[in-house]
Coordinates of C-alpha atoms in Angstrom, one line a residue:
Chain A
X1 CA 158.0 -109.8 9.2
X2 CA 157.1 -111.3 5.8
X3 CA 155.9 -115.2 5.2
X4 CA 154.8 -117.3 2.4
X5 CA 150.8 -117.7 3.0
X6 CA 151.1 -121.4 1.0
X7 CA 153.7 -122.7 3.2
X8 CA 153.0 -121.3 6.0
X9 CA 148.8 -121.5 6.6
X10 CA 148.7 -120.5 10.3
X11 CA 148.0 -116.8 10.7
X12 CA 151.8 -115.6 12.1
X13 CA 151.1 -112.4 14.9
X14 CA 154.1 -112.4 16.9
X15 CA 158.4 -112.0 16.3
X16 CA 158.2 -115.4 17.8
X17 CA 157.7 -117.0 14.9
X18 CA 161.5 -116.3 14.0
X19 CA 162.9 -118.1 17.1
X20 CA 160.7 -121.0 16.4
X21 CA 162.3 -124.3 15.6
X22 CA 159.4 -125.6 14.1
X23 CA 160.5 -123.3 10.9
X24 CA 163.8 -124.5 10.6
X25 CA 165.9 -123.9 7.8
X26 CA 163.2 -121.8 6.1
X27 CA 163.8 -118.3 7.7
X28 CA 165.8 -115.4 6.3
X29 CA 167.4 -112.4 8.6
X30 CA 169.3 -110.0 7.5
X31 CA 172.7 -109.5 7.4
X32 CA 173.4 -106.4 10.1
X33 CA 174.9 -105.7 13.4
X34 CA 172.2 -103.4 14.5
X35 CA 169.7 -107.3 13.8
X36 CA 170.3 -107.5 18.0
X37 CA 167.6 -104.6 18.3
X38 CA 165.3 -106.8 16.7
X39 CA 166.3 -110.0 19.1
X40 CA 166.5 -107.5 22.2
X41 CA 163.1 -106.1 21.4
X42 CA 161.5 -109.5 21.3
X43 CA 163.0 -110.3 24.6
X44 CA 161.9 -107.3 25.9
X45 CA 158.0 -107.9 25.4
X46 CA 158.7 -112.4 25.7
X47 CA 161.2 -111.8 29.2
X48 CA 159.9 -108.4 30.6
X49 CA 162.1 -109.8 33.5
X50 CA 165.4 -109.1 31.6
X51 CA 164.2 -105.1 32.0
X52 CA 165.2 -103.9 28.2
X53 CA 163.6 -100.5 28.1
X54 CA 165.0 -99.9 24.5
X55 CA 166.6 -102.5 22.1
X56 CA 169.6 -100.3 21.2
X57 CA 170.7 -99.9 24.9
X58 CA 171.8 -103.4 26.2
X59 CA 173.8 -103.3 29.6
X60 CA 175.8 -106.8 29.2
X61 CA 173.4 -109.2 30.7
X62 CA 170.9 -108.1 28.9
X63 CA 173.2 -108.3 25.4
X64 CA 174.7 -112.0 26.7
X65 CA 170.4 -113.3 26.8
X66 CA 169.9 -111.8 23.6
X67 CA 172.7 -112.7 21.9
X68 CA 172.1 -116.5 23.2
X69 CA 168.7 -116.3 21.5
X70 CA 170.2 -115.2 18.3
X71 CA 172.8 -118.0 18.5
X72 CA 170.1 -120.4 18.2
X73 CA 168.3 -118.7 16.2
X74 CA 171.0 -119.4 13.6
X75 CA 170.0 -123.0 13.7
X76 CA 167.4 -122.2 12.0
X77 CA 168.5 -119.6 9.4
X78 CA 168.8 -120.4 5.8
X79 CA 170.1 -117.1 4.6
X80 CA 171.3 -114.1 6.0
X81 CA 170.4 -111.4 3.2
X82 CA 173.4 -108.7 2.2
X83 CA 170.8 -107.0 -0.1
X84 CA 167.5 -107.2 0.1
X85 CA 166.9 -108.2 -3.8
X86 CA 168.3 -111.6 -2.2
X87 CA 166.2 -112.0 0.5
X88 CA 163.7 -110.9 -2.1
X89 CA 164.8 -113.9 -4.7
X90 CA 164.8 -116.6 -1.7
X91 CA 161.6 -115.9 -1.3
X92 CA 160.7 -116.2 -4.8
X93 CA 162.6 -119.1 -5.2
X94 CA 160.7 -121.0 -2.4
X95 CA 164.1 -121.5 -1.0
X96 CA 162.4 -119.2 2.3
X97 CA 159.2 -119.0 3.4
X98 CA 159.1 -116.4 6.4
X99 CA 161.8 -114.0 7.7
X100 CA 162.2 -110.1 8.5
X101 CA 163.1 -108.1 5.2
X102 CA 161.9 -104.9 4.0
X103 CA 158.1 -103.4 3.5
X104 CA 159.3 -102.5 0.1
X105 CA 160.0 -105.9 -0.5
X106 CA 156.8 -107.2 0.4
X107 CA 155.1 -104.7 -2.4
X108 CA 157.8 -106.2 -5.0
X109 CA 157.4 -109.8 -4.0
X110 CA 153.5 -109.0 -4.6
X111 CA 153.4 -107.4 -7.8
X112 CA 155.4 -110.5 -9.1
X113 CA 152.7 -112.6 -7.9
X114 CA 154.5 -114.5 -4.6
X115 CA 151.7 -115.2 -2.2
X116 CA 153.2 -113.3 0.6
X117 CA 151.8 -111.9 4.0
X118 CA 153.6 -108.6 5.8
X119 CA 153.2 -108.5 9.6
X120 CA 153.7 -106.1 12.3
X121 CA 152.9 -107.7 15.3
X122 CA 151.3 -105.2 17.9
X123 CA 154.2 -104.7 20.1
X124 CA 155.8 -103.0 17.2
X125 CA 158.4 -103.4 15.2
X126 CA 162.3 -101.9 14.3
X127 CA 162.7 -99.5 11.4
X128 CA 165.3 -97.1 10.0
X129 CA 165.3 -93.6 8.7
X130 CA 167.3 -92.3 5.7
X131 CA 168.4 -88.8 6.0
X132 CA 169.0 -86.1 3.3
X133 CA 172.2 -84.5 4.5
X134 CA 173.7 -80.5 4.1
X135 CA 177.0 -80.0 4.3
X136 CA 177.3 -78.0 7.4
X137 CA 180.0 -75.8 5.6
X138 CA 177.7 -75.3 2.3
X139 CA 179.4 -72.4 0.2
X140 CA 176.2 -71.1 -0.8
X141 CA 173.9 -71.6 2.1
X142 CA 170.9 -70.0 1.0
X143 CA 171.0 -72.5 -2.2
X144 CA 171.0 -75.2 0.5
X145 CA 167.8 -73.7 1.9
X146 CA 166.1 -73.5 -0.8
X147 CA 167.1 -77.2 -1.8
X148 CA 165.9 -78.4 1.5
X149 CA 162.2 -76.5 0.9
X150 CA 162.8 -77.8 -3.1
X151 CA 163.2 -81.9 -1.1
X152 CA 160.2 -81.6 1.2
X153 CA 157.9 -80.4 -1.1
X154 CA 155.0 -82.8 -1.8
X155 CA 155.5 -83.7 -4.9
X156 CA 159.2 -84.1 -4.9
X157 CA 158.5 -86.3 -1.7
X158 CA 155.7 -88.4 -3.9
X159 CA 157.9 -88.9 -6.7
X160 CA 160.9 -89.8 -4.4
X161 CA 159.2 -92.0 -2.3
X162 CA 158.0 -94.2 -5.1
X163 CA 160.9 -94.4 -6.7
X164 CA 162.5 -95.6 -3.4
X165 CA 160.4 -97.1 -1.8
X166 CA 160.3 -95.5 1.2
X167 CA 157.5 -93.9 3.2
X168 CA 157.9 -89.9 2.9
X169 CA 158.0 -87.6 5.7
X170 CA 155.6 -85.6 4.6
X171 CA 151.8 -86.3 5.2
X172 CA 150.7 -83.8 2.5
X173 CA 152.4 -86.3 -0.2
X174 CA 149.7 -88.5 0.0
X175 CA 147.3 -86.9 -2.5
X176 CA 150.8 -86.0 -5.0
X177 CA 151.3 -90.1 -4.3
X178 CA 148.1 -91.0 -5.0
X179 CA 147.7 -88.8 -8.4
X180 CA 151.3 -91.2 -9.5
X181 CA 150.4 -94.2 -8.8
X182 CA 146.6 -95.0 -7.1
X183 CA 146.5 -96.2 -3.7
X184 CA 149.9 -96.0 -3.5
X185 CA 149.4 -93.4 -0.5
X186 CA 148.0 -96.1 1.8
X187 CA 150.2 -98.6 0.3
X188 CA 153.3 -97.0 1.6
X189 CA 151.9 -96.8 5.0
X190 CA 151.6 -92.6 4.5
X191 CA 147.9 -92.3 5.9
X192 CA 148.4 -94.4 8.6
X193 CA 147.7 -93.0 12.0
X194 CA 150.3 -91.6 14.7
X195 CA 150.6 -94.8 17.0
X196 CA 152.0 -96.5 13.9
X197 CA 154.8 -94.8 13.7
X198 CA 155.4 -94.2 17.4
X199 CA 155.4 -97.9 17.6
X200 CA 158.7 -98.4 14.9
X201 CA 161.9 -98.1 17.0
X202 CA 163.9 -96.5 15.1
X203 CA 167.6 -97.5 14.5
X204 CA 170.4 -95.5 16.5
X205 CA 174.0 -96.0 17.3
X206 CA 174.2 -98.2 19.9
X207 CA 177.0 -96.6 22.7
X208 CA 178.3 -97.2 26.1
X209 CA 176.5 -94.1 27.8
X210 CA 172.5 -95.1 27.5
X211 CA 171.1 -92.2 29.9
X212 CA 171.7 -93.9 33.4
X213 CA 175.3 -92.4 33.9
X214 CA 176.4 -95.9 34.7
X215 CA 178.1 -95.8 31.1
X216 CA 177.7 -100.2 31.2
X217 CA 175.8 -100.1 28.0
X218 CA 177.6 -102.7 25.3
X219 CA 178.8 -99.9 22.6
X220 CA 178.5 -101.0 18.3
X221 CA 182.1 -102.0 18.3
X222 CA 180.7 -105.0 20.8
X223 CA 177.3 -105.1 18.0
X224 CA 179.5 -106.0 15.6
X225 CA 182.0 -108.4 17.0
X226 CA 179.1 -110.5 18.6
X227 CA 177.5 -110.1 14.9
X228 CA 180.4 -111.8 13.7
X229 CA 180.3 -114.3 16.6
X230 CA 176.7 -115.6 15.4
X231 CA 176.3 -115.3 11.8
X232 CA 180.3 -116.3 10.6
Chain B
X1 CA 229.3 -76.8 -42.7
X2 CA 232.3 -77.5 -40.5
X3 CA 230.1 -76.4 -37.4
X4 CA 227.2 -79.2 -38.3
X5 CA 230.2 -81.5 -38.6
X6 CA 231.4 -80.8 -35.6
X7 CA 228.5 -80.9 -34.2
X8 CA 226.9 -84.0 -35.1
X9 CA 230.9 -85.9 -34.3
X10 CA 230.7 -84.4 -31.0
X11 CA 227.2 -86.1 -30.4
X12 CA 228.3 -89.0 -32.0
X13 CA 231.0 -89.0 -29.0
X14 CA 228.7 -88.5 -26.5
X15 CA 226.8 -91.7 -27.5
X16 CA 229.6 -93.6 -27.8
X17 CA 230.8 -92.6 -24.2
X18 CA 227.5 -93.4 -23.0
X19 CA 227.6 -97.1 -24.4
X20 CA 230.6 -97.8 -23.4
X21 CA 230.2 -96.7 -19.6
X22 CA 227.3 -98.8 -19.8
X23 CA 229.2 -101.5 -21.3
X24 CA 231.9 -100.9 -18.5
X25 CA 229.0 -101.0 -15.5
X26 CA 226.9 -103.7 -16.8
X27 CA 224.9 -103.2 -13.6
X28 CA 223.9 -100.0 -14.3
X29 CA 222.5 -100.8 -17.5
X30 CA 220.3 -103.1 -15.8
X31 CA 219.6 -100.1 -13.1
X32 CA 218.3 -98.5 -15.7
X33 CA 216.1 -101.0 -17.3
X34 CA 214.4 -101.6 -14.3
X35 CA 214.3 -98.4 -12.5
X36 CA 210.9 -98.0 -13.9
X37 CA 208.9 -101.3 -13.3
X38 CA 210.8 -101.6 -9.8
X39 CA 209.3 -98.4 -8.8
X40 CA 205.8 -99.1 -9.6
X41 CA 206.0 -102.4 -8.3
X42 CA 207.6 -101.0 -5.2
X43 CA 205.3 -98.2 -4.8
X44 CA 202.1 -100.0 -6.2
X45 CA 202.5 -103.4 -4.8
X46 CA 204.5 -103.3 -1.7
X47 CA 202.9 -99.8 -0.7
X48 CA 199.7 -101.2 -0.3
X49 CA 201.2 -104.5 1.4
X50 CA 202.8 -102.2 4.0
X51 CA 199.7 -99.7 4.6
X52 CA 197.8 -103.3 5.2
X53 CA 199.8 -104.7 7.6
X54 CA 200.5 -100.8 9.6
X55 CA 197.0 -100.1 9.2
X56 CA 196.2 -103.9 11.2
X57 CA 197.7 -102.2 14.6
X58 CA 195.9 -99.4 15.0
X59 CA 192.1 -99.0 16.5
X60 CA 188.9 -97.1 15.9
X61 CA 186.6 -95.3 18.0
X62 CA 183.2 -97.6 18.6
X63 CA 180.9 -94.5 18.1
X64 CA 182.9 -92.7 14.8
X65 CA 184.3 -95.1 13.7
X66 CA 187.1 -92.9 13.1
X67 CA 190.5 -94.3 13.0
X68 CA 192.8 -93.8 16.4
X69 CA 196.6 -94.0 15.1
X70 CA 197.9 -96.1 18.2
X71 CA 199.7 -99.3 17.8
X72 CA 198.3 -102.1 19.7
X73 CA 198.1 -106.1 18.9
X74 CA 194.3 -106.4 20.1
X75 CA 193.2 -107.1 16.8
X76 CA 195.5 -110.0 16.1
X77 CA 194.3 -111.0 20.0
X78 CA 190.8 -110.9 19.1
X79 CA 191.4 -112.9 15.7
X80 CA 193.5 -115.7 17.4
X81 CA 191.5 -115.7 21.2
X82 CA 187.9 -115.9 19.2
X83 CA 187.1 -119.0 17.7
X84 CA 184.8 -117.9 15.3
X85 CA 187.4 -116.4 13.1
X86 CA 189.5 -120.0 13.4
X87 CA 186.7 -121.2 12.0
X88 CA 185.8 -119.1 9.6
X89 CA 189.6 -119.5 8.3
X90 CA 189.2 -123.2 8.6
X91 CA 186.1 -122.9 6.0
X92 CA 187.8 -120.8 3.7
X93 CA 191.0 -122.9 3.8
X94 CA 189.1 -126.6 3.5
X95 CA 187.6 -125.0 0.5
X96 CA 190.5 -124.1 -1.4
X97 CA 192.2 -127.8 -1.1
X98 CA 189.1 -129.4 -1.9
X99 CA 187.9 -127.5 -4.8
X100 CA 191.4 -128.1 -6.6
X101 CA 191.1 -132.2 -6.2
X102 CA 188.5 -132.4 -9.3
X103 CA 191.0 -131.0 -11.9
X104 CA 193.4 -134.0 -11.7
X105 CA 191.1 -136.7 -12.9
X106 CA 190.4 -134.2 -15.9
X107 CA 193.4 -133.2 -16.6
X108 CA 194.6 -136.6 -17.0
X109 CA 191.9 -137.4 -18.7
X110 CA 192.0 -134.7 -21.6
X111 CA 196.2 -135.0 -21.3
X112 CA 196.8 -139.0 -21.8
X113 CA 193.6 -140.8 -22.8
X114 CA 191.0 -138.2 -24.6
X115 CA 191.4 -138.7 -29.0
X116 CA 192.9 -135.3 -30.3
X117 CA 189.5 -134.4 -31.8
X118 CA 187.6 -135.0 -27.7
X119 CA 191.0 -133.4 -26.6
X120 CA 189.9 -130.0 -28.0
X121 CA 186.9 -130.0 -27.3
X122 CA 187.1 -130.7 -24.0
X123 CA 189.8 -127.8 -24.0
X124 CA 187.0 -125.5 -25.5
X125 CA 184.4 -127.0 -22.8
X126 CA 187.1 -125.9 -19.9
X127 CA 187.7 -122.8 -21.3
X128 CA 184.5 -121.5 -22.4
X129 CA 183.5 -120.6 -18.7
X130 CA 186.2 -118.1 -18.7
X131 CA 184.3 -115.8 -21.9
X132 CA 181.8 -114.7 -19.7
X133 CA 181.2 -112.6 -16.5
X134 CA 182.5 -114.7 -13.3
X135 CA 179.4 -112.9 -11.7
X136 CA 177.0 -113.4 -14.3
X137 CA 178.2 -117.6 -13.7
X138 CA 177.4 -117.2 -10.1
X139 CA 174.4 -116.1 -10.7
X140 CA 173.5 -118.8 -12.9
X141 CA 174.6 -121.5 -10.4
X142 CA 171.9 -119.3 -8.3
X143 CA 169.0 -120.0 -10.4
X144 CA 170.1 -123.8 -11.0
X145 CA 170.1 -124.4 -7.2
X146 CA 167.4 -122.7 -6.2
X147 CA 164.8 -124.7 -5.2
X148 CA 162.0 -123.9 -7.8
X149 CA 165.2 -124.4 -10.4
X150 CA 166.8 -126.6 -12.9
X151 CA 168.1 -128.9 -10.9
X152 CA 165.1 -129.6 -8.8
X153 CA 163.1 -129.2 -11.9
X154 CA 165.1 -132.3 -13.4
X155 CA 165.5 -134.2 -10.0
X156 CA 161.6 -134.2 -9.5
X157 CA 160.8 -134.4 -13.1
X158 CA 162.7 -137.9 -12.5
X159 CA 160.7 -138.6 -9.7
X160 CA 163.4 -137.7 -7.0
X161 CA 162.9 -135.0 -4.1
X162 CA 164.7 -131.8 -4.0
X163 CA 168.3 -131.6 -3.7
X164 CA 168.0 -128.6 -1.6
X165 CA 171.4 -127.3 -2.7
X166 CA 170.5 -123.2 -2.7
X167 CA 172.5 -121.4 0.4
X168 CA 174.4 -124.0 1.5
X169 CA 178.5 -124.8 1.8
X170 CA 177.8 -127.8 -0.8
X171 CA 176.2 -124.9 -3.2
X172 CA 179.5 -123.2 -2.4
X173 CA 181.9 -125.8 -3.5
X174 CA 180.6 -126.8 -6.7
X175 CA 180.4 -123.0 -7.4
X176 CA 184.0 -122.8 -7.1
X177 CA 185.1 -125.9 -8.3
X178 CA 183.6 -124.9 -11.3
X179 CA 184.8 -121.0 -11.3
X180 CA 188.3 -122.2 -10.9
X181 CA 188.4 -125.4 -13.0
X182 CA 190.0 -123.6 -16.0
X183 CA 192.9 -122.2 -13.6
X184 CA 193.4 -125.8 -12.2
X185 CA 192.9 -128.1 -15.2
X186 CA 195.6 -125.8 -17.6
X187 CA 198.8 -126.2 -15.5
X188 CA 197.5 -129.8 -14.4
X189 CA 197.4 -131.0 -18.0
X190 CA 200.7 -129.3 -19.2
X191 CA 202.5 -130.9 -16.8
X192 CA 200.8 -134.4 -17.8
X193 CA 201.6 -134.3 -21.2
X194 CA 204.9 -133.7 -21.1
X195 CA 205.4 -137.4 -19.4
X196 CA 207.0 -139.6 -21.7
X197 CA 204.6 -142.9 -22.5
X198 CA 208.5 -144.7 -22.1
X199 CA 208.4 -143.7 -18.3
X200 CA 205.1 -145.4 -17.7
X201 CA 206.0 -148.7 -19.9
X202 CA 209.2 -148.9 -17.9
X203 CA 207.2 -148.8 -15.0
X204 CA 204.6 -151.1 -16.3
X205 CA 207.6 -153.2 -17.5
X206 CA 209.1 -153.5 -13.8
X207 CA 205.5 -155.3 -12.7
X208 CA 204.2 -152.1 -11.5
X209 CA 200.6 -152.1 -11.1
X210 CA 198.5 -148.9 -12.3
X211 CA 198.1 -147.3 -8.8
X212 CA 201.6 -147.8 -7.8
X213 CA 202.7 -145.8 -11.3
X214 CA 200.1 -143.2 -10.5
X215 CA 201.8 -142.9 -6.7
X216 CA 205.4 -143.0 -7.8
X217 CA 205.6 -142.0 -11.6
X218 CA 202.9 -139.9 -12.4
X219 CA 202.5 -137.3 -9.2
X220 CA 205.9 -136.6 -8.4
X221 CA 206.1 -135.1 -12.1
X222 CA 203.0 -133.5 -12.3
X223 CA 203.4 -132.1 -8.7
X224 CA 204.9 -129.1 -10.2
X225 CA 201.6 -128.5 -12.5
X226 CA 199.4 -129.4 -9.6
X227 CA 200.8 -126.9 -7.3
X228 CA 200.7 -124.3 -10.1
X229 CA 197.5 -124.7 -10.3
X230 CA 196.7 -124.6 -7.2
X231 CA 198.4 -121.7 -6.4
X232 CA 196.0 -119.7 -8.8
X233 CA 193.0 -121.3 -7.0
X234 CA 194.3 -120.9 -3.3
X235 CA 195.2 -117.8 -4.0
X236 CA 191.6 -116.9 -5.7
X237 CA 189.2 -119.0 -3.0
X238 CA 191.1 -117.4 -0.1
X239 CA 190.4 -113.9 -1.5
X240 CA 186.7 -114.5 -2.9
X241 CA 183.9 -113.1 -1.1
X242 CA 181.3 -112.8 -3.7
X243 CA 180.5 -116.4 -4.1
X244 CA 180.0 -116.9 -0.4
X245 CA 177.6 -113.9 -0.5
X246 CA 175.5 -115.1 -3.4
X247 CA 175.4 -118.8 -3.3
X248 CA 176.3 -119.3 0.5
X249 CA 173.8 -119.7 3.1
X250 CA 174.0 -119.3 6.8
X251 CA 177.7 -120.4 8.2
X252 CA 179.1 -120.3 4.8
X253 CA 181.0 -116.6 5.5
X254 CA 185.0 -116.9 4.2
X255 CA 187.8 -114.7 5.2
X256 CA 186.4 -112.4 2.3
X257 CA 183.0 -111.5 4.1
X258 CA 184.5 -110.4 6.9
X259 CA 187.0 -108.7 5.7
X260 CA 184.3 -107.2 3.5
X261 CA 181.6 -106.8 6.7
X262 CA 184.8 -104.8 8.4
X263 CA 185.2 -102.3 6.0
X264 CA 181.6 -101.9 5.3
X265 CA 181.3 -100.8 9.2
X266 CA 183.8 -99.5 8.8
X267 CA 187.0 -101.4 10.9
X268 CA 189.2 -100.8 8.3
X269 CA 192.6 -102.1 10.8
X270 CA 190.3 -105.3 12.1
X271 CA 189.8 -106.2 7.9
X272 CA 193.5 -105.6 7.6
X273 CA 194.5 -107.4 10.7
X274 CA 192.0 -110.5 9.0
X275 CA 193.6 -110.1 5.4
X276 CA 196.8 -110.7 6.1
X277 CA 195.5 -114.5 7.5
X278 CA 195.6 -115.3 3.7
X279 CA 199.1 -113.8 3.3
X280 CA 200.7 -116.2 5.5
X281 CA 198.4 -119.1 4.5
X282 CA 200.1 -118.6 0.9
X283 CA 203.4 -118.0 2.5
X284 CA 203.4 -121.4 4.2
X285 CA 201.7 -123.0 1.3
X286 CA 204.4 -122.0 -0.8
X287 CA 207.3 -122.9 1.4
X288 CA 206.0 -126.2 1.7
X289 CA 205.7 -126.3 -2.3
X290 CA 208.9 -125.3 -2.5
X291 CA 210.2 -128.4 0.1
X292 CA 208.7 -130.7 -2.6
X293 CA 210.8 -129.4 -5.1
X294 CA 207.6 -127.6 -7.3
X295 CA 209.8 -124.8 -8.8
X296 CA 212.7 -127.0 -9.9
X297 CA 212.6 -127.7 -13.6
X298 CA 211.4 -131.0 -14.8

């Protein structure tokens, strides 16, 4: 969660702050399906009654609450981003001043001189993963072996990670990170300890079979009709 | 010698048999003309019509997203039982008609009143927006609306507040009105000039007043113009997606977004079943164009 520390002077500390009317018409979201994890896991910490164990497994009461919050949460939207460069230029532009966007968009916004304020409130927050991929077919296998140890070396993590802005997967990077571009280690969230991470939920496919055998969980195809439903 | 002779009167024959049994079968002469363009435009054009309209029956699998080659109707269910995609066409239609209502009072103006000198360059001023990038345009609407932009810039510099313009449908329609001016103004103003100043003296003559010549002399001849025109923007607006996406705000999303959002998830058959809205839109437009005797020459 990212807000403008001039327009905004209160101190923001919980996902609340995006279902809040009183910041009406100044709040970007972005423009995804798998948005509902971040609406579900609000309700699941605001409305423990609702039971949501895990944002990306919604039986259909559960999905109907949540997507009932994000219906009027639209109210209160200004933009929802398709790339983060325009969440990233509202923002700029004073056109937004709080909204849920990118950590890598928060360093940008920074650098430019934006006075802007990245929070994870303590219940945690959603995130996503980008994955490397092999072929599982590779004609020359061992080539693809080597490439993987090649990838997750530190310094090719280091230089990738600052070029992407992404955190790396590997801890050791930090020093190869730090030797680029000082502080940049810490910057990208590398050194920080284990409950930070175990406190991201991390994106996943939402289907109808979520572990209870009762197979009544809403699957994406539902994600991205209801999307559709509250953003079009 | 004799052989060459007989050789090149022989081929001489041949040609001469050839033209003639074209001459005889004028059709097949024209067969032949066309053959090629007919093809591509058969293959090209109605190819991909017909893999758009099969490809709207069929389903995909909610966790692959792969696509399951059954034929069902549910996505033409879904688009006409949920409302959000009667809306959504609603938007994107409203759009089109409105943004083609600002050419006409150029038009006329440029056609019957503007001096030959403002007359061209009011012809380069229409045109001009067409020598750059439509994209880099949008973008340039973008930083003009924004709220730390030009416009606000001016407005407060004037002492006024914000317009607050940035993401909004009113940021949308002067986007396009002014992305498809140039396709609405052209076939506007041809169709203006070519009135005869006799036609409006007669009816100035006959105690007509100025609105009643506009209503009964002036539109029913330009209506061919007009709905040239407005077939290029109709056909454009209904189609865009990238203006919505840039200059739009929340509840601004046109047939184009989702169309785009579908194949992005990928629901390729949903975003066919949702493109072929547009085809019928234009389908009826045109039929009604046609009732009010657009194509017949003036």
């Amino acid at each position: 969660m990212l807000y403008n520390t001039k327009k905004i002077t209160t101190a923001l500390t919980s996902w609340g702050a995006l279902y809040d009317p009183k910041y009406k018409g100044q709040i970007t979201i972005p423009n995804n399906p798998i948005q509902i994890a971040d609406a579900a896991f609000y309700l699941q910490h605001s409305q423990p009654d609702l039971g949501i164990k895990d944002p990306y497994e919604l039986n259909k009461k559960q999905f109907d609450a949540t997507i009932a919050v994000l219906k009027d949460q639209r109210k209160l939207v200004k933009l929802y981003w398709n790339y983060d460069t325009d969440g990233r230029a509202a923002f700029a532009n004073g056109d937004v001043s709080l909204g849920a966007i990118w950590p890598v968009d928060t360093l940008a916004l920074q650098a430019k001189g934006v006075p802007v304020k990245e929070v994870i409130p303590t219940v945690g927050a959603t995130g996503w993963a980008d994955t490397w991929m092999l072929a599982a077919k590779a004609p020359h296998p061992n080539c693809a072996y080597e490439w993987m140890k090649y990838v997750t070396t530190p310094q090719v993590q280091a230089q990738q990670a600052l070029i992407f802005g992404e955190t790396p997967v590997n801890p050791k990077a930090c020093p190869n990170m730090n030797k680029i571009e000082a502080g940049s280690c810490a910057k990208y969230h590398l050194n920080e300890p284990l409950n930070y991470y175990n406190k991201i939920k991390f994106w996943k496919t939402p289907i109808a079979n979520c572990g209870d055998g009762k197979n009544d969980c809403m699957d994406y195809n539902a994600w991205q009709t209801a999307w559709t439903q509250v953003t079009g | 010698m004799t052989e060459f002779a007989e050789a090149g009167a022989s081929l001489r024959g041949a040609r001469l048999r050839l033209s003639a049994a074209l001459w005889r079968r004028p059709w097949l002469k024209l067969g032949l003309l066309l053959a090629a363009p007919v093809l591509v435009f058969a293959v090209v054009y109605l190819g991909a019509l017909v893999s758009l309209f099969v490809s709207a029956f069929w389903q995909i699998d909610s966790f692959t997203a792969a696509v399951i080659h059954k034929w069902t109707l549910d996505n033409f269910k879904t688009l006409w039982n949920d409302h959000t995609y009667w809306r959504i066409t609603g938007r994107t239609i409203g759009l089109a008609v409105t943004d083609a209502v600002l050419a006409f009072p150029l038009a006329y103006f440029m056609a019957r009143i503007a001096p030959p000198r403002w007359r061209a360059l009011l012809f380069v001023a229409v045109l001009l927006p067409l020598w750059s990038s439509y994209l880099v345009r949008i973008y340039a609407w973008r930083t003009i609306l924004a709220k730390n932009g030009a416009l606000n810039w001016v407005l407060n510099g004037l002492g006024l507040p914000d317009a607050g313009l940035a993401y909004t449908n009113t940021a949308m329609w002067i986007v396009f009105s002014y992305v498809w001016l140039p396709f609405m103004v052209l076939p506007v103003y041809a169709a203006l000039e070519r009135i005869p100043d006799s036609y409006l003296e007669a009816s100035q003559d006959l105690g007509a007043k100025g609105s009643r010549t506009l209503r009964s002399v002036i539109l029913p001849l330009a209506i061919p113009g007009i709905v040239a025109g407005s077939i290029f923007t109709f056909s454009l607006t209904l189609g865009d997606f990238i203006t919505p996406a840039l200059v739009g705000g929340a509840g601004s999303s046109f047939i184009g977004n989702i169309v785009e959002d579908k194949v992005g998830q990928p629901d390729i058959p949903f975003a066919a079943a949702f493109a072929t809205v547009p085809v019928v839109v234009m389908g009826i437009y045109l039929l009604i164009a046609r009732r009010l005797g657009a194509f017949e020459a003036v």
